[in-house]
Tab-separated table of C-alpha atoms in Angstrom:
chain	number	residue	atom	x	y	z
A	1	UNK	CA	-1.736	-25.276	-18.911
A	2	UNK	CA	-0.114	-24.329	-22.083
A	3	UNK	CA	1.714	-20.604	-21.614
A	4	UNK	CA	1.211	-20.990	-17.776
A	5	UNK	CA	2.734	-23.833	-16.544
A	6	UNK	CA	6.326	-23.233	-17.987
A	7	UNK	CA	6.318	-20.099	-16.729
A	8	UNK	CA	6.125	-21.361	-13.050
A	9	UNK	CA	9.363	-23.590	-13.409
A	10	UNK	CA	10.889	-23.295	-9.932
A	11	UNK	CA	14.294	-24.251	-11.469
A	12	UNK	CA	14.243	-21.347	-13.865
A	13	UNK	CA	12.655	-19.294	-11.482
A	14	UNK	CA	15.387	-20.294	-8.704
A	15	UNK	CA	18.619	-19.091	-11.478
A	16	UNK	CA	16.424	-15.838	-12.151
A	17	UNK	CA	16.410	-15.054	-8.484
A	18	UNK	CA	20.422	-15.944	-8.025
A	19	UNK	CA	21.006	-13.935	-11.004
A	20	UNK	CA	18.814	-11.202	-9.422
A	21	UNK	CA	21.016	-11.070	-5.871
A	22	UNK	CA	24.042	-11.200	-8.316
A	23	UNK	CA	23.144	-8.159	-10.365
A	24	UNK	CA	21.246	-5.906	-7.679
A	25	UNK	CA	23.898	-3.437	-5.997
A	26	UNK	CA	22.027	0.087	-5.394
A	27	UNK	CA	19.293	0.456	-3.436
A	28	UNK	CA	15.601	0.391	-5.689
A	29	UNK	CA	12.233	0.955	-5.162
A	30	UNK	CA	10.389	-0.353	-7.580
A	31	UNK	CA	6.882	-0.310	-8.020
A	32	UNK	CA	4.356	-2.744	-9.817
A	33	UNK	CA	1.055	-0.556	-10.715
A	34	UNK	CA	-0.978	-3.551	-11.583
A	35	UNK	CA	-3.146	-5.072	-8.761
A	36	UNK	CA	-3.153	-8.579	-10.788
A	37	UNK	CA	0.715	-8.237	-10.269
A	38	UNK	CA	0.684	-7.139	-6.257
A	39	UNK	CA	-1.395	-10.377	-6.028
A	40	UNK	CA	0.939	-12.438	-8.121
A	41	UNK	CA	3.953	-11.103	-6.244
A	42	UNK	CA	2.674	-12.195	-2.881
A	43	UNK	CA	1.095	-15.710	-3.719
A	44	UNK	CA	4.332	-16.534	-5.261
A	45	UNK	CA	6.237	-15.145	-2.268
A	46	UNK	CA	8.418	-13.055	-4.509
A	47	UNK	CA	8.982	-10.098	-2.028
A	48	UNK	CA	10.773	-13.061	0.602
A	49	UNK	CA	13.301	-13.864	-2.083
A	50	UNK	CA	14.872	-10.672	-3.198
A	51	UNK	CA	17.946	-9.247	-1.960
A	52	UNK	CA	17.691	-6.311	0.786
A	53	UNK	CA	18.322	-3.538	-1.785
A	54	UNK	CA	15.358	-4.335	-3.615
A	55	UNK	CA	12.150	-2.577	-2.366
A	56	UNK	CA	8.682	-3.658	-4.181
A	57	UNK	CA	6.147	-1.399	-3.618
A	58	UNK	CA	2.511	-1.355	-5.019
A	59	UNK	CA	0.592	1.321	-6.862
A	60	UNK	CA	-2.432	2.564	-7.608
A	61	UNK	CA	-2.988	-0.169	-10.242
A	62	UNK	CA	-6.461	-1.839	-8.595
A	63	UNK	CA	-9.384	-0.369	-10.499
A	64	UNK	CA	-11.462	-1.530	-7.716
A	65	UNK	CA	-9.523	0.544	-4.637
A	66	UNK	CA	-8.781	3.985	-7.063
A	67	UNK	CA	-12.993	4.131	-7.409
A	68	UNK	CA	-13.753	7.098	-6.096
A	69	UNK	CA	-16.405	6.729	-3.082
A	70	UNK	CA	-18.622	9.523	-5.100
A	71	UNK	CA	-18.830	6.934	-8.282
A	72	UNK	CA	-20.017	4.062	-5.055
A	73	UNK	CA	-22.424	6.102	-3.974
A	74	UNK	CA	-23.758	6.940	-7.425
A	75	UNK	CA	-23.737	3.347	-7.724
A	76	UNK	CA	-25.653	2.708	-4.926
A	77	UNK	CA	-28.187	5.647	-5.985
A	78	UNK	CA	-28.816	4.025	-9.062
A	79	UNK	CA	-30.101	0.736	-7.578
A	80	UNK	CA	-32.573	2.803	-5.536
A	81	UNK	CA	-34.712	3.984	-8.504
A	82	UNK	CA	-37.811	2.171	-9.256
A	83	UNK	CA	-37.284	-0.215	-12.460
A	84	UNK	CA	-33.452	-0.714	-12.643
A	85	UNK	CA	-30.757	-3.602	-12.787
A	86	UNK	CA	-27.544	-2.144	-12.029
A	87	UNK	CA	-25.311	-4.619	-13.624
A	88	UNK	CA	-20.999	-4.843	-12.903
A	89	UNK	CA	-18.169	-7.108	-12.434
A	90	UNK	CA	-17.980	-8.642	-9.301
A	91	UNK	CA	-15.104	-6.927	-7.589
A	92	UNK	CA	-16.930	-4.000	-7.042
A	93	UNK	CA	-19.733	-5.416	-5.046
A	94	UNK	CA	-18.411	-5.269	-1.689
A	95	UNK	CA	-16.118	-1.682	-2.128
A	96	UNK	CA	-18.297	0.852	0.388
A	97	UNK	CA	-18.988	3.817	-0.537
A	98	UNK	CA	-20.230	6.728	1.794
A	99	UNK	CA	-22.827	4.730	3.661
A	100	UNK	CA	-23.335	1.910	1.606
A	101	UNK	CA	-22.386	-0.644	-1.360
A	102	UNK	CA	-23.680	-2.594	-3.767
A	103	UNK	CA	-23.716	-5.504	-2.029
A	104	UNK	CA	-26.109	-4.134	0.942
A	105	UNK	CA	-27.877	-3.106	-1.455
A	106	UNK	CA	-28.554	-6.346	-3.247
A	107	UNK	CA	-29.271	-7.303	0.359
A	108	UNK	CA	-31.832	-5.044	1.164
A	109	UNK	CA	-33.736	-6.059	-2.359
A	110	UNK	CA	-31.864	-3.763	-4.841
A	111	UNK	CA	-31.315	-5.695	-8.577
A	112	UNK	CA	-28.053	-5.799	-8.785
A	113	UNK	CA	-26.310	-8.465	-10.621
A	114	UNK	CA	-22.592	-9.487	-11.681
A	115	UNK	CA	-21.592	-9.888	-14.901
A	116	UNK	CA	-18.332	-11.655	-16.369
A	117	UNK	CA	-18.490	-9.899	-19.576
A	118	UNK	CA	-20.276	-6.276	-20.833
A	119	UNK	CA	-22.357	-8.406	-23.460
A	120	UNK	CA	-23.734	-10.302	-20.514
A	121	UNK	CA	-25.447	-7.232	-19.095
A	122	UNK	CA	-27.099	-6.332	-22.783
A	123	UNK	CA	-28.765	-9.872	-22.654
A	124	UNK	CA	-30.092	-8.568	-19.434
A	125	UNK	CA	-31.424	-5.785	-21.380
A	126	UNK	CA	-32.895	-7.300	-24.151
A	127	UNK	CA	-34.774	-9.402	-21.936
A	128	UNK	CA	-36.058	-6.954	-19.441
A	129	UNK	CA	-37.183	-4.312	-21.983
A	130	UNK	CA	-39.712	-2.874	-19.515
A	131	UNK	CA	-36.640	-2.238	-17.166
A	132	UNK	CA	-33.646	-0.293	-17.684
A	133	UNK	CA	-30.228	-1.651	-16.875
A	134	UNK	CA	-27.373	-0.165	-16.024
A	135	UNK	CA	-23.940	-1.461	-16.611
A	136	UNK	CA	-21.046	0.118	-13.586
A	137	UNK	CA	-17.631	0.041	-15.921
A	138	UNK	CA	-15.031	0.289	-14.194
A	139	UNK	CA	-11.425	-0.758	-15.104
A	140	UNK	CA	-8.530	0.165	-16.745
A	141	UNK	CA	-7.091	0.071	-20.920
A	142	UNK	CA	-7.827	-3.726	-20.723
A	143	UNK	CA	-11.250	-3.322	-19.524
A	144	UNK	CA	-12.632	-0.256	-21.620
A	145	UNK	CA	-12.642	-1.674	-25.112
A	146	UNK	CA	-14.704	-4.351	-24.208
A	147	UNK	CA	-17.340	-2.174	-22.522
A	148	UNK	CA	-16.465	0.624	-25.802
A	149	UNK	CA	-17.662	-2.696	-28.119
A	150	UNK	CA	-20.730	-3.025	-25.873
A	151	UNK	CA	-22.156	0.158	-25.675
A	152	UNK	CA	-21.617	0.165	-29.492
A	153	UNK	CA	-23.844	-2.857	-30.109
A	154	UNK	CA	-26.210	-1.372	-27.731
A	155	UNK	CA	-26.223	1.588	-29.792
A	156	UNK	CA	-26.499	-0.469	-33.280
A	157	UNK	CA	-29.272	-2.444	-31.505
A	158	UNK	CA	-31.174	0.011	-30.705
A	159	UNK	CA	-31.516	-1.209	-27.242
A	160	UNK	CA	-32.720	2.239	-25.485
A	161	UNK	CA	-33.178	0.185	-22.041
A	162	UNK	CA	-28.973	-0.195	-21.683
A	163	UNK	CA	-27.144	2.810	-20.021
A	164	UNK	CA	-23.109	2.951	-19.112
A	165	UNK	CA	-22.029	4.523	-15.444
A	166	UNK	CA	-18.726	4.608	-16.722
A	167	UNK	CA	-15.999	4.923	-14.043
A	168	UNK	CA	-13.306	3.761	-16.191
A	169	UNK	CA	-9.424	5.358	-15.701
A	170	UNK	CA	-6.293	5.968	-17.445
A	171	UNK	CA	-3.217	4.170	-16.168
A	172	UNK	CA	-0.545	6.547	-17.611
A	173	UNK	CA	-1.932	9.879	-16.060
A	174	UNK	CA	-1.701	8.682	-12.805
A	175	UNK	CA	2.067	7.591	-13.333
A	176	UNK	CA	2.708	11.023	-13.961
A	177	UNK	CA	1.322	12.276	-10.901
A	178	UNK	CA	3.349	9.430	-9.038
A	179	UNK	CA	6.407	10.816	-10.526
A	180	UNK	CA	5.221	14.461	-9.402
A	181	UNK	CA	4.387	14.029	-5.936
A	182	UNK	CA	6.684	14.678	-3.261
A	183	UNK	CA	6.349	11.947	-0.771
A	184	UNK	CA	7.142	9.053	-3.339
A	185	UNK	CA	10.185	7.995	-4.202
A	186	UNK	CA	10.203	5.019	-7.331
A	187	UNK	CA	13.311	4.345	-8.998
A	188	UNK	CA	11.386	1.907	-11.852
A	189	UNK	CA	7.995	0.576	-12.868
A	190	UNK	CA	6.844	-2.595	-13.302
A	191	UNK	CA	4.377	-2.230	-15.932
A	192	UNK	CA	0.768	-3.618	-16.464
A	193	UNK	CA	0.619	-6.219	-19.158
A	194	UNK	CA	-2.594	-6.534	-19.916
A	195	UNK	CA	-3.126	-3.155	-20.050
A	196	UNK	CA	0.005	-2.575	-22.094
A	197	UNK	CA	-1.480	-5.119	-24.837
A	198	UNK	CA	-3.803	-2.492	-25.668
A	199	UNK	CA	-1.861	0.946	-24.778
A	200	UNK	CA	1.585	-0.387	-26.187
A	201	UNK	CA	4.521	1.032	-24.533
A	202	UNK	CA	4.331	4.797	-25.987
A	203	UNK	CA	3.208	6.194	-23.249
A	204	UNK	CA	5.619	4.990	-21.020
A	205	UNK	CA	8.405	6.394	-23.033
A	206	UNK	CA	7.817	9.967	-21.197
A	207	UNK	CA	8.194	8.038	-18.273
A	208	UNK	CA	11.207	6.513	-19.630
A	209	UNK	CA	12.820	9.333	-21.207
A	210	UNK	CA	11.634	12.772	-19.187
A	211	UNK	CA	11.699	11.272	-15.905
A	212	UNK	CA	14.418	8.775	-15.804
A	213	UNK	CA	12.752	5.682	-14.828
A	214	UNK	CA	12.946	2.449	-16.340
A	215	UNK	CA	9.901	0.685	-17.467
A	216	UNK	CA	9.422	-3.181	-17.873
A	217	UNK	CA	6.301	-4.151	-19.359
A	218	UNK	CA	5.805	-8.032	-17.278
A	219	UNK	CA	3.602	-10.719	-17.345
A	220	UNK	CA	1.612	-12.058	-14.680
A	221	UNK	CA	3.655	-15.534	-13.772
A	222	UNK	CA	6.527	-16.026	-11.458
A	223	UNK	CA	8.962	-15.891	-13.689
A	224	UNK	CA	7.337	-13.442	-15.842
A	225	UNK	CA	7.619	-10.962	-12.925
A	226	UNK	CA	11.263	-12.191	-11.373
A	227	UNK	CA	12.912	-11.787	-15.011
A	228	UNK	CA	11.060	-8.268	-15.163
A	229	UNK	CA	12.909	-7.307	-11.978
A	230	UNK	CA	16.199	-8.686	-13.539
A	231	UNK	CA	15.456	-6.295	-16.262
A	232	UNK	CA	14.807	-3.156	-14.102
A	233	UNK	CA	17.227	-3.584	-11.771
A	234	UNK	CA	19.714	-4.195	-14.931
A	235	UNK	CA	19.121	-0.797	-16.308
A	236	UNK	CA	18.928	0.605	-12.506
A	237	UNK	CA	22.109	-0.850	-12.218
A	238	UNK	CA	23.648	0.501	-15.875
A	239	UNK	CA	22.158	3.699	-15.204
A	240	UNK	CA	19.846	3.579	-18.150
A	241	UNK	CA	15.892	4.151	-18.299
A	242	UNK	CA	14.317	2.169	-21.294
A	243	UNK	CA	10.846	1.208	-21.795
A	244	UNK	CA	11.252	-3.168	-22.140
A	245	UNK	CA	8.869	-5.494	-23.110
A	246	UNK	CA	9.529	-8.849	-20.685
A	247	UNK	CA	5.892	-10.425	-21.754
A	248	UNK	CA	6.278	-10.354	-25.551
A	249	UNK	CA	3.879	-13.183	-26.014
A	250	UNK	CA	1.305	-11.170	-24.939
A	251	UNK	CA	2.198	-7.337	-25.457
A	252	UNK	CA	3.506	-5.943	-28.974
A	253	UNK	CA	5.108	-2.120	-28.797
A	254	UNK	CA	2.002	-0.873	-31.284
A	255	UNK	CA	-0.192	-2.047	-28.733
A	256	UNK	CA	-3.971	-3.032	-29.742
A	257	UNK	CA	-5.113	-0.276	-32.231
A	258	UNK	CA	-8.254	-1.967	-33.002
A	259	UNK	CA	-9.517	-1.701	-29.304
A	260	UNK	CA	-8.095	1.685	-29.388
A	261	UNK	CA	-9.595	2.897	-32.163
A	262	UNK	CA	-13.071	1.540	-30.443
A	263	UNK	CA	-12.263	3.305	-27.325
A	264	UNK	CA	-11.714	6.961	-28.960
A	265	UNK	CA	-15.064	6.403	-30.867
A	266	UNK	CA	-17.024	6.003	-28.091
A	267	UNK	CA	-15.402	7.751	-24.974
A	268	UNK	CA	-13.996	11.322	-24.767
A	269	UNK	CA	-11.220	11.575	-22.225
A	270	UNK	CA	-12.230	13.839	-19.635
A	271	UNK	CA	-10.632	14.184	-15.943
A	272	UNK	CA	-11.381	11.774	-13.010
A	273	UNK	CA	-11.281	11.309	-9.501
A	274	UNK	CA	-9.299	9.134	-7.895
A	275	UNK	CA	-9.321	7.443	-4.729
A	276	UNK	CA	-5.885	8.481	-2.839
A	277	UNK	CA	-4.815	10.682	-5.790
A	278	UNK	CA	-7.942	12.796	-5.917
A	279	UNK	CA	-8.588	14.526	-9.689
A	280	UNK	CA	-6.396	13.701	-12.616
A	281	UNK	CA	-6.639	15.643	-15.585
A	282	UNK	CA	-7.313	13.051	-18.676
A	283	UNK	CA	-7.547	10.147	-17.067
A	284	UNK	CA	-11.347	9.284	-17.240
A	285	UNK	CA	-13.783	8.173	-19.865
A	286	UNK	CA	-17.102	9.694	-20.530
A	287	UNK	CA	-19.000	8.487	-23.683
A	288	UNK	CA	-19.012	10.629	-26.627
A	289	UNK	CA	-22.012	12.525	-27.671
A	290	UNK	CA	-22.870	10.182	-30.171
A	291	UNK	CA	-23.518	7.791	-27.716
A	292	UNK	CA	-25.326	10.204	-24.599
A	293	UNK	CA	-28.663	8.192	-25.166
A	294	UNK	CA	-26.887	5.277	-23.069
A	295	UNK	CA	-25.145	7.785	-20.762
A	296	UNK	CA	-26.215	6.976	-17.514
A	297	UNK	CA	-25.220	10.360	-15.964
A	298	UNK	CA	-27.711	12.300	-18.147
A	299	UNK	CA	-30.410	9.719	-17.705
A	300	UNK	CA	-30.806	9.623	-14.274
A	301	UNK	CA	-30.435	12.143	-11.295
A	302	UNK	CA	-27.547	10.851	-9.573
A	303	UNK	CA	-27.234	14.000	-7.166
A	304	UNK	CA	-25.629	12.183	-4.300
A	305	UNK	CA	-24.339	14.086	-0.306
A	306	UNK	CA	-21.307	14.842	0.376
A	307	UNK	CA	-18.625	11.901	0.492
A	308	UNK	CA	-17.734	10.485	3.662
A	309	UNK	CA	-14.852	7.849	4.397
A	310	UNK	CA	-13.171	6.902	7.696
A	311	UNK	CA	-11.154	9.434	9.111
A	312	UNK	CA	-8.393	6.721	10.672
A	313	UNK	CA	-8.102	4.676	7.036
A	314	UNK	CA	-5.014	5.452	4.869
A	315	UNK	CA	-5.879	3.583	1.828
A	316	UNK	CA	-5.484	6.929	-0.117
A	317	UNK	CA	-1.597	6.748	0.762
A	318	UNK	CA	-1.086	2.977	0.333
A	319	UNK	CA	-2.769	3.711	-3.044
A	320	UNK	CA	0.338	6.418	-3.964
A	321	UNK	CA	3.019	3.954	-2.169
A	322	UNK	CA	3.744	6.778	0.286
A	323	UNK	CA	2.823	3.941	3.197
A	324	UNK	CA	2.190	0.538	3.844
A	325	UNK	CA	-0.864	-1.264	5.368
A	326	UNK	CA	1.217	-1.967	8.513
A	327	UNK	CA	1.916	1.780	8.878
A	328	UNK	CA	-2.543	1.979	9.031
A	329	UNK	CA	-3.797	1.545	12.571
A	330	UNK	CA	-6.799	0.420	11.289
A	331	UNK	CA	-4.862	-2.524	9.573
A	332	UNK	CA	-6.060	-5.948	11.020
A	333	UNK	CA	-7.000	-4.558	14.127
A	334	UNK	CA	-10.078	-3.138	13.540
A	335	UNK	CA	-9.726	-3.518	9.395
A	336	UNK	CA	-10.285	-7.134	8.198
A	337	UNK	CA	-11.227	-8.430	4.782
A	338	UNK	CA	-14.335	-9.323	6.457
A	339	UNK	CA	-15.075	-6.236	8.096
A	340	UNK	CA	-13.427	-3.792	5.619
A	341	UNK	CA	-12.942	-0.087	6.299
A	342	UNK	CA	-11.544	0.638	3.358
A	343	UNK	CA	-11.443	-0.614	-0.438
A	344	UNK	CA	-7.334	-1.677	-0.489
A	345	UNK	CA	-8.911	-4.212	2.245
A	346	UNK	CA	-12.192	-5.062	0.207
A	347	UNK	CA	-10.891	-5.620	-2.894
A	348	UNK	CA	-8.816	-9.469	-3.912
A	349	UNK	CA	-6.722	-7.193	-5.674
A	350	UNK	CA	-6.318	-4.516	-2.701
A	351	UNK	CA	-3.106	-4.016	-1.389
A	352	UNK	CA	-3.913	-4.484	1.924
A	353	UNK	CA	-5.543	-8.077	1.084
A	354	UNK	CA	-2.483	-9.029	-0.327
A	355	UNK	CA	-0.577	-7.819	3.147
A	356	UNK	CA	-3.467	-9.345	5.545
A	357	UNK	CA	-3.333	-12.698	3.719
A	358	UNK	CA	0.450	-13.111	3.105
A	359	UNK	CA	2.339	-10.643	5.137
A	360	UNK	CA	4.353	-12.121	8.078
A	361	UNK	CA	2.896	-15.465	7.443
B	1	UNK	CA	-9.730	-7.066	-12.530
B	2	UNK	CA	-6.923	-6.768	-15.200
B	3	UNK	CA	-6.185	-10.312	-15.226
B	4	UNK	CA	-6.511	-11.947	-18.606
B	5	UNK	CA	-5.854	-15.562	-19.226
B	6	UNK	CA	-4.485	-17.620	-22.553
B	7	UNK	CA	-7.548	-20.138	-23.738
B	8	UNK	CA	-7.358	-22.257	-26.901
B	9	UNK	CA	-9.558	-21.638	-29.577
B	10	UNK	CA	-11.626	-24.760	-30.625
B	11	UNK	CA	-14.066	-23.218	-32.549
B	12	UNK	CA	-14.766	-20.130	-34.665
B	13	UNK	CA	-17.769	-18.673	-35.978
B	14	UNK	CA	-18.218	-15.561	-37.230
B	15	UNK	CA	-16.979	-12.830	-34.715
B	16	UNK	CA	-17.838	-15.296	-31.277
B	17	UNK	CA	-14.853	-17.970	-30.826
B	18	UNK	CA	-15.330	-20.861	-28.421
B	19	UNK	CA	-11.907	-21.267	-25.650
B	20	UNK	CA	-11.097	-23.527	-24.004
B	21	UNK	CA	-8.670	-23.996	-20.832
B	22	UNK	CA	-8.501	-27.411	-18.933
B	23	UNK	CA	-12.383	-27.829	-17.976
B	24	UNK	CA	-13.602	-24.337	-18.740
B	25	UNK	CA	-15.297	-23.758	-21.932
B	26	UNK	CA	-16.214	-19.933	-22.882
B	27	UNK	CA	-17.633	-18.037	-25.385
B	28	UNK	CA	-15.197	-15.311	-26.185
B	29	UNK	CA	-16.142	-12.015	-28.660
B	30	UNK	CA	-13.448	-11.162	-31.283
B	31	UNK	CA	-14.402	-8.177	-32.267
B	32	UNK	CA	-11.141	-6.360	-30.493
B	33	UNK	CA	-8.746	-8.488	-32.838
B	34	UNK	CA	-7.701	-7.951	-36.323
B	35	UNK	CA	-7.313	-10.870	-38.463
B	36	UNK	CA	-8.240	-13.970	-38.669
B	37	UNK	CA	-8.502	-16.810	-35.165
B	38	UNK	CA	-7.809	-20.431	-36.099
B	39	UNK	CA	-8.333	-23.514	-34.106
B	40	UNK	CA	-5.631	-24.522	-32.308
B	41	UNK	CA	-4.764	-20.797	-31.764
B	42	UNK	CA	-4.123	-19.335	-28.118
B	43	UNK	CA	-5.846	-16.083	-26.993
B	44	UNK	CA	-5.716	-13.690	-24.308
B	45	UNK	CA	-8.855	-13.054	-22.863
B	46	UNK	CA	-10.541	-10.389	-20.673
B	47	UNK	CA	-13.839	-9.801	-19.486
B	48	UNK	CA	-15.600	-11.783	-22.382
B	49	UNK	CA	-13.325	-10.318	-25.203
B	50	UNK	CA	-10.164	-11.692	-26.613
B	51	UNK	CA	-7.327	-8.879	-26.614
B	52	UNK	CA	-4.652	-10.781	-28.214
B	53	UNK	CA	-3.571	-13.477	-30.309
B	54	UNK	CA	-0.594	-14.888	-28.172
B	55	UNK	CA	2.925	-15.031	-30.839
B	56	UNK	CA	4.606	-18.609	-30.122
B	57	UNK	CA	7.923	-17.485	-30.966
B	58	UNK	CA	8.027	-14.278	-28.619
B	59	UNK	CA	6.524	-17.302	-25.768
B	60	UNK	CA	9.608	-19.377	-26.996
B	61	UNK	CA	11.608	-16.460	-26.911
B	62	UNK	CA	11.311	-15.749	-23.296
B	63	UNK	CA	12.176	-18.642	-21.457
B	64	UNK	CA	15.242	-19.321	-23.652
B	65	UNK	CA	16.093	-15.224	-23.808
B	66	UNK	CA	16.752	-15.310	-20.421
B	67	UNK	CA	18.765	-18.473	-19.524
B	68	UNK	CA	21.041	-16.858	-22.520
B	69	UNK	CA	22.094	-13.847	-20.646
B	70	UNK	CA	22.190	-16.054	-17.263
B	71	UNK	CA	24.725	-18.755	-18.969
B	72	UNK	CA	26.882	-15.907	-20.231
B	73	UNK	CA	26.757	-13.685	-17.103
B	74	UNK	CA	27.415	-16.578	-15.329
B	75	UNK	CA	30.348	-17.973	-17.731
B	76	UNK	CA	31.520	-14.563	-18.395
């Protein structure tokens, strides 16, 4: 495949990774934020080929694992009501919230259905006009404008049977309280491309320039992500922090204004709640007045009990980097990807998927 | 969930562009680009929605970019 395939050259990729033990002196921790990239790291086996003083460590960068169990179990209290289709992507199925998910839910006769894009669900809801449907966005930058355009040809439509649950989150904000918190030590990002092709690489430059960490903005291939190390661990090693672009074919430093533009007119930017990182001022999306017709959360009573996780699972940490899956108990003793405890295990993105499936193999 | 993939256009019309990679065929929105698709043209796509137009040169760029600095580290 055409802007794939070259990109997995295990030649190239082979002088990358001798030019990587080469370079790399100092100890660094660097962390990838993206979920897409924790997976690509371990299928290409990309943690087994770095020298010793390179540390990768994943962040909080799966949209799936950082849902708050409160958004699940308004979720799951949608599907309950008389009348509705609860529409979402399919990663968020199987994520459990206090006493439930979706997916039991579907099981026990709930309509809940998965959708590949946000236009998908408003065919759902132009031909169930007697029922209401309810689309669950969640994602990050790259996944917003897309459900922003959607709600906007809902609203042009007219379509007054198509509501949003929007549990959508800001990447940046959440960097910030990384860099804050006391138990995390990161010496340079790997930064989300796809999210970065909409953001552009402003607001890393606080990152960059305030707190003295590099930033490499990398693709999603193997030698996308081994040159974006070669990068970071360049400036780690020169003592500078830059932001970088490493996937230019994909990521401009403007970013996408168009889909940002979309975004701001139909979401405000209110705070969230994160799994592991709990509230974070800015970093949520609620849609804008103009728009509260479709808003789910006025629509419906979604008063749900008070959220309850397993006491023994540390996703929350393995979510800031402050642990590892193997430091859980939980972790594939009692906490399998078939019998999940906690949503770093349920999700394909989930950090500790990526350790159950590839670590120590 | 943030993974986006590059998919040849093969048709355009209006703001919905048919992509194509190997056997998968979509129907892709365009409404999150500015300016004009062509056939023949590589997108990124995500969730239904293209999100870029992918530059050849910058795709060029990167594979040679880097065996550059290797051959002169190396060398030098």
């Amino acid at each position: 495949m055409k802007y794939q395939d070259e990109y997995r050259d295990p030649e190239l990729a082979g002088r990358i990774i001798r030019a990587i033990g080469e370079r790399s002196r100092t100890a660094a921790r660097l962390m990838e934020i993206c979920g897409t990239h924790t997976m690509a790291i371990f299928r290409a086996g990309i943690r087994s080929v770095l020298p010793e003083t390179i540390t990768l460590i994943s962040g909080p960068g799966c949209p799936v694992c950082v849902t708050a169990a409160e958004d699940i179990d308004r979720a799951v209290a949608l599907c309950r009501q008389p009348g509705v289709i609860v529409a979402t992507f399919g990663d968020l199925m199987r994520v459990p919230g206090s006493e439930s998910s979706l997916n039991r839910e579907k099981a026990r006769g709930a309509d809940v259905r998965v959708v590949y894009a946000g236009f998908d669900a408003l065919e759902i809801a132009r031909q169930n006009p007697q029922r209401r449907v309810v689309m669950v966005g969640i994602g990050f930058e790259t996944t917003a404008p897309t459900i922003a355009a959607t709600v906007r040809q809902a609203n042009r439509e007219g379509l007054q049977n198509f509501f949003l649950l929007s549990a959508h989150k800001l990447l940046p904000p959440a960097m910030e309280v990384l860099l804050a918190a006391e138990d995390v030590h990161i010496d340079g990002f790997l930064c989300p491309g796809h999210v970065t092709t909409i953001i552009g690489i402003e607001p890393y430059r606080k990152v960059a320039q305030q707190y003295g960490k590099p930033c490499v903005v990398s693709g999603f291939e193997p030698v996308d992500i081994l040159q974006s190390i070669y990068m970071l661990i360049s400036q780690v090693e020169s003592g500078e922090s830059e932001v970088e672009i490493q996937y230019s074919r994909a990521v401009n430093s403007e970013g996408n204004e168009r889909a940002r533009k979309l975004m701001a007119e139909v979401f405000d930017t209110v705070d969230a709640s994160w799994r592991g990182l709990g509230s974070i001022p800015g970093s949520g999306l609620r849609l804008k007045r103009d728009f509260r017709e479709h808003d789910a959360e006025l629509h419906f009573d979604l008063e749900v009990p008070t959220v309850r996780q397993h006491p023994g699972c540390r996703c929350g940490e393995v979510l800031r980097g402050s642990c590892t899956p193997v430091d859980c108990p939980l972790f594939r003793s009692s906490c399998t990807p078939s019998n999940p405890y906690g949503p770093c295990m349920v999700s394909s993105e989930g950090t500790c998927a990526a350790y159950y499936q590839y670590h120590g193999v | 969930m943030c993974l986006a993939i590059p998919m040849e256009v093969v048709e355009v019309e209006q703001n919905m562009a048919t992509v194509e990679m190997g056997d998968v065929r979509r129907q892709v929105c365009l409404d999150l680009l500015d300016g004009t698709v062509e056939v023949g043209d590589y997108l990124i796509i995500h969730a239904g929605y293209a999100i870029h137009l992918v530059d050849p040169e910058e795709a060029r760029k990167t594979l040679s970019y880097f065996k550059e600095i290797f051959d002169y580290e190396v060398s030098g």
